[in-house]
Amino acid sequence: MPTAVTSEELKAIVCEQFLDGDMNFPIEPETNLLEEGICDSLGLVRLAAELERHVPGLKVHDQDVTRDNLGSIALMAEFIRRKTGA
Amino acid sequence: MAATTLAEKLEERLRAEPEAVACHLVAGDGSATPVTVRALIERAMSFAAMYGPPSDRTTRKTVGVCLYHGLDLHAAFLGGLWAGHIPTMLAPPSPRMEPSKYTRSFAQMLEHVQPAWLVVDAATHAKLDPSALGGFPESHLVVAELVRDAHDGALQPWHGARPDDVALVQHSSGTTGLQKGMALSHAAVLEHNRRYAAHLGIGRDDVIVSWLPLYHDMGFVACFLLPLLEGIPFVEISPFDWVARPALLLEQIQARRGTLCWLPNFAFAYMAQSVREGQLADDVDLSSIRAWINCSEPVTHASMTAFMDRFRRHGARPEQLTASYAMAENVYAVTQSLPGRYRTVRAERGTFLHQRRIEVRDDPSGDALLFVSNGPVMHGTELVVLDDTGGRLPDGTVGELALRGVHRFSGYFGRDDLTQQAMTPDGWYKTGDLGFVWDGHVYVTGRKKDLIIVQGRNFYPTDIERIAGEVGGVNPGRVVAFGIADERAGTEGIVVLAEPLDSYEGDPRKLALEIRKSVAQQLDCTPADVRIVQTRWLVKSTSGKLARNDNRIKYLAELKSTPAHAREHV
């Protein structure tokens, strides 16, 4: 059964991957991770692998790895909802 | 008579095998377009006709080529050679820059490089504001798509060059780096290619597969100029497409039976981590590869091992692993290890850190340091290890690597002062890299200069410090930037430490975010860590300058080790 992922959990993944685990970092759901210098294009690909690991039932295809799908926490949440129906 | 200039070498190949496939240009979907030698050089002639020849050797001009992956990237550059001018590949600005900074980045590039022509694509041209390009004549801003095929394939190359004339200039990335273009003569490039091909046994049965950008020496020399001039087919993938889908490189190796693949160290780690299960078909076979060549960054055993572990079942084998120490100042390769001879040395940690020498440890269980060999020095190049006074050091002792040889660069283009600074009185070029020689192999351990290399791209701390210092709320003279090893990513990470102005009362983390954003937009790189530190936290040297290495040590001791959940503004 697909499971919903909270914004807080997605923030934790982002902070773990790119910000040395600093959960106090001022990222809002809408913060643009690429433009704000938090993650680069290589980071998006790594993020896709992390999301697959954390979100049961999620399959991220190559063409899904875009800034429109993964460029912010809000976009990620929406992407996961679309892909898993959760 | 053997060719003595690059244009003659191109002409020779055009005569010998016009219908041979020079390269395959791969699109993001994996479809490949073969380009014949004739098609490539005829397109280059179109650019050459547009540039026009110089009236003599003293009026040759610089041609800046600032294009993304594609036929015109090659043709605009080769057209410069064909016409007798001095072409240089320049990194196109990041599409993520906002338009005003995008134009400013171009203006800086033009100021440093001062080309007579700058070739861009139509999309880039549309984003530029020509009036903000510092007086660069708009008519010399060439839109590649508008260069018409205005010839009959019969345009002759300019034959006025001499072998020792500067053939081309290579620039490193980073805005300050643009001030130091490496001028390479025809003779140096031809000699390098001949010797490197002989050293690694590169022959016409080889196929080179690459995603590397051509504004960097590894992609430019090893994966473009060398194969093109020596008649070896190459397969070229856009760096953007590879980053988005790293499996593309492996699929192309299988599709074209690739034999040689140059990669910076981070790429080994990145592919091991990012090519997910199911993304690469089970039958993708990498056994055609003779050598994976790790170059441009410090080579780590961890990245090589991760790559092998991930792709062993696809035919990757340890005997394919090799490494090279290379730099544009030597055209490209200085050393190269050979397939089947991957070598490491395990050194006692304390002796290395405190006495700067190697004491070999055979026991793999201790906390010894592991160094990967970059291989023996190529014939025609000599390498020595120097102490701080310029004296020679014995094998196994760490010092600055210096070199001389038959295909060294002519000097920094138009900067005799910098060329002189880089040379010892007896003619050795001081590389700024630290390392040692052991049992005939060269090991690179670090850098004397402050350059930061992230994913194979060079960044100068001064550029980063200037950008961070321009952010409102930051005390401009109180910023330092340096690199730290990012073992997971197999590359260096940029750290920026900044003190706020006394009058700043905002949230330090938001200020850190502003610095991140500014660095990302202006240099197209993402810092690993940005911290706002208390006033007078940063260490100054006795001369009153902010000491990068001292601050790096303080950061590692006091900040990096702080558990993230307990971290507060320091």
JSON list of C-alpha atoms in Angstrom, two decimals, chain A residues 16-28 31 33-46 48-50 52-53 59-63 65 67, chain B residues 96 242-246 266 270 273-274 276-279 455 488-489 507 509-510 512-514 516-517 520-521 525-531 555 560 564-565 567-568:
[
{"chain": "A", "resi": 16, "resn": "GLU", "atom": "CA", "xyz": [20.73, 14.76, 4.99]},
{"chain": "A", "resi": 17, "resn": "GLN", "atom": "CA", "xyz": [21.83, 14.72, 1.36]},
{"chain": "A", "resi": 18, "resn": "PHE", "atom": "CA", "xyz": [22.94, 18.30, 0.88]},
{"chain": "A", "resi": 19, "resn": "LEU", "atom": "CA", "xyz": [23.15, 20.19, 4.17]},
{"chain": "A", "resi": 20, "resn": "ASP", "atom": "CA", "xyz": [25.13, 17.91, 6.41]},
{"chain": "A", "resi": 21, "resn": "GLY", "atom": "CA", "xyz": [21.94, 16.91, 8.21]},
{"chain": "A", "resi": 22, "resn": "ASP", "atom": "CA", "xyz": [21.21, 20.46, 9.42]},
{"chain": "A", "resi": 23, "resn": "MET", "atom": "CA", "xyz": [17.45, 20.34, 9.95]},
{"chain": "A", "resi": 24, "resn": "ASN", "atom": "CA", "xyz": [17.41, 23.96, 11.12]},
{"chain": "A", "resi": 25, "resn": "PHE", "atom": "CA", "xyz": [18.34, 25.18, 7.69]},
{"chain": "A", "resi": 26, "resn": "PRO", "atom": "CA", "xyz": [15.72, 27.69, 6.51]},
{"chain": "A", "resi": 27, "resn": "ILE", "atom": "CA", "xyz": [14.19, 25.72, 3.66]},
{"chain": "A", "resi": 28, "resn": "GLU", "atom": "CA", "xyz": [10.55, 26.34, 2.94]},
{"chain": "A", "resi": 31, "resn": "THR", "atom": "CA", "xyz": [12.51, 26.95, -1.76]},
{"chain": "A", "resi": 33, "resn": "LEU", "atom": "CA", "xyz": [16.84, 23.88, -4.35]},
{"chain": "A", "resi": 34, "resn": "LEU", "atom": "CA", "xyz": [18.85, 24.54, -7.51]},
{"chain": "A", "resi": 35, "resn": "GLU", "atom": "CA", "xyz": [18.60, 28.30, -7.68]},
{"chain": "A", "resi": 36, "resn": "GLU", "atom": "CA", "xyz": [19.32, 28.68, -3.97]},
{"chain": "A", "resi": 37, "resn": "GLY", "atom": "CA", "xyz": [22.55, 26.73, -4.35]},
{"chain": "A", "resi": 38, "resn": "ILE", "atom": "CA", "xyz": [21.48, 23.80, -2.18]},
{"chain": "A", "resi": 39, "resn": "CYS", "atom": "CA", "xyz": [21.67, 21.09, -4.80]},
{"chain": "A", "resi": 40, "resn": "ASP", "atom": "CA", "xyz": [22.87, 20.80, -8.40]},
{"chain": "A", "resi": 41, "resn": "SER", "atom": "CA", "xyz": [21.82, 18.63, -11.34]},
{"chain": "A", "resi": 42, "resn": "LEU", "atom": "CA", "xyz": [23.91, 15.72, -10.07]},
{"chain": "A", "resi": 43, "resn": "GLY", "atom": "CA", "xyz": [22.21, 16.16, -6.72]},
{"chain": "A", "resi": 44, "resn": "LEU", "atom": "CA", "xyz": [18.77, 15.76, -8.34]},
{"chain": "A", "resi": 45, "resn": "VAL", "atom": "CA", "xyz": [19.79, 12.35, -9.68]},
{"chain": "A", "resi": 46, "resn": "ARG", "atom": "CA", "xyz": [21.05, 11.34, -6.22]},
{"chain": "A", "resi": 48, "resn": "ALA", "atom": "CA", "xyz": [15.80, 10.47, -7.09]},
{"chain": "A", "resi": 49, "resn": "ALA", "atom": "CA", "xyz": [17.67, 7.40, -5.84]},
{"chain": "A", "resi": 50, "resn": "GLU", "atom": "CA", "xyz": [17.07, 8.45, -2.22]},
{"chain": "A", "resi": 52, "resn": "GLU", "atom": "CA", "xyz": [13.01, 5.53, -4.28]},
{"chain": "A", "resi": 53, "resn": "ARG", "atom": "CA", "xyz": [14.69, 4.13, -1.20]},
{"chain": "A", "resi": 59, "resn": "LYS", "atom": "CA", "xyz": [9.50, 4.39, -9.15]},
{"chain": "A", "resi": 60, "resn": "VAL", "atom": "CA", "xyz": [11.36, 7.40, -10.54]},
{"chain": "A", "resi": 61, "resn": "HIS", "atom": "CA", "xyz": [12.02, 7.10, -14.26]},
{"chain": "A", "resi": 62, "resn": "ASP", "atom": "CA", "xyz": [14.88, 8.91, -16.02]},
{"chain": "A", "resi": 63, "resn": "GLN", "atom": "CA", "xyz": [12.52, 11.39, -17.61]},
{"chain": "A", "resi": 65, "resn": "VAL", "atom": "CA", "xyz": [14.38, 13.57, -12.89]},
{"chain": "A", "resi": 67, "resn": "ARG", "atom": "CA", "xyz": [13.66, 20.43, -11.66]},
{"chain": "B", "resi": 96, "resn": "ARG", "atom": "CA", "xyz": [20.34, 28.85, -14.45]},
{"chain": "B", "resi": 242, "resn": "TRP", "atom": "CA", "xyz": [25.09, 12.49, -18.92]},
{"chain": "B", "resi": 243, "resn": "VAL", "atom": "CA", "xyz": [24.38, 14.26, -15.64]},
{"chain": "B", "resi": 244, "resn": "ALA", "atom": "CA", "xyz": [20.65, 13.68, -16.11]},
{"chain": "B", "resi": 245, "resn": "ARG", "atom": "CA", "xyz": [21.14, 10.05, -17.08]},
{"chain": "B", "resi": 246, "resn": "PRO", "atom": "CA", "xyz": [24.60, 8.68, -16.32]},
{"chain": "B", "resi": 266, "resn": "PHE", "atom": "CA", "xyz": [33.80, 12.05, -8.96]},
{"chain": "B", "resi": 270, "resn": "TYR", "atom": "CA", "xyz": [28.51, 9.35, -9.13]},
{"chain": "B", "resi": 273, "resn": "GLN", "atom": "CA", "xyz": [25.61, 5.80, -6.68]},
{"chain": "B", "resi": 274, "resn": "SER", "atom": "CA", "xyz": [23.25, 7.10, -9.33]},
{"chain": "B", "resi": 276, "resn": "ARG", "atom": "CA", "xyz": [19.90, 2.69, -10.13]},
{"chain": "B", "resi": 277, "resn": "GLU", "atom": "CA", "xyz": [18.77, -0.89, -10.43]},
{"chain": "B", "resi": 278, "resn": "GLY", "atom": "CA", "xyz": [16.61, -1.26, -13.50]},
{"chain": "B", "resi": 279, "resn": "GLN", "atom": "CA", "xyz": [18.10, 1.78, -15.24]},
{"chain": "B", "resi": 455, "resn": "GLN", "atom": "CA", "xyz": [33.82, 17.59, -10.25]},
{"chain": "B", "resi": 488, "resn": "ARG", "atom": "CA", "xyz": [31.03, 10.29, -0.55]},
{"chain": "B", "resi": 489, "resn": "ALA", "atom": "CA", "xyz": [30.98, 12.31, -3.77]},
{"chain": "B", "resi": 507, "resn": "ASP", "atom": "CA", "xyz": [18.95, 35.39, 10.57]},
{"chain": "B", "resi": 509, "resn": "ARG", "atom": "CA", "xyz": [21.10, 30.99, 8.15]},
{"chain": "B", "resi": 510, "resn": "LYS", "atom": "CA", "xyz": [19.20, 33.19, 5.71]},
{"chain": "B", "resi": 512, "resn": "ALA", "atom": "CA", "xyz": [24.14, 31.76, 4.39]},
{"chain": "B", "resi": 513, "resn": "LEU", "atom": "CA", "xyz": [21.37, 30.89, 1.96]},
{"chain": "B", "resi": 514, "resn": "GLU", "atom": "CA", "xyz": [21.89, 34.21, 0.14]},
{"chain": "B", "resi": 516, "resn": "ARG", "atom": "CA", "xyz": [24.74, 29.91, -1.59]},
{"chain": "B", "resi": 517, "resn": "LYS", "atom": "CA", "xyz": [22.37, 31.40, -4.12]},
{"chain": "B", "resi": 520, "resn": "ALA", "atom": "CA", "xyz": [25.44, 29.07, -7.52]},
{"chain": "B", "resi": 521, "resn": "GLN", "atom": "CA", "xyz": [24.17, 31.68, -9.94]},
{"chain": "B", "resi": 525, "resn": "CYS", "atom": "CA", "xyz": [28.52, 25.46, -8.61]},
{"chain": "B", "resi": 526, "resn": "THR", "atom": "CA", "xyz": [26.84, 24.42, -5.40]},
{"chain": "B", "resi": 527, "resn": "PRO", "atom": "CA", "xyz": [28.81, 24.97, -2.18]},
{"chain": "B", "resi": 528, "resn": "ALA", "atom": "CA", "xyz": [29.03, 22.01, 0.18]},
{"chain": "B", "resi": 529, "resn": "ASP", "atom": "CA", "xyz": [28.75, 24.21, 3.27]},
{"chain": "B", "resi": 530, "resn": "VAL", "atom": "CA", "xyz": [28.26, 27.91, 3.99]},
{"chain": "B", "resi": 531, "resn": "ARG", "atom": "CA", "xyz": [28.54, 29.20, 7.55]},
{"chain": "B", "resi": 555, "resn": "TYR", "atom": "CA", "xyz": [36.56, 24.71, 10.52]},
{"chain": "B", "resi": 560, "resn": "LYS", "atom": "CA", "xyz": [32.55, 20.26, 10.73]},
{"chain": "B", "resi": 564, "resn": "ALA", "atom": "CA", "xyz": [24.17, 18.78, 12.88]},
{"chain": "B", "resi": 565, "resn": "HIS", "atom": "CA", "xyz": [21.26, 18.51, 15.28]},
{"chain": "B", "resi": 567, "resn": "ARG", "atom": "CA", "xyz": [24.59, 23.04, 15.62]},
{"chain": "B", "resi": 568, "resn": "GLU", "atom": "CA", "xyz": [23.82, 26.66, 16.26]}
]
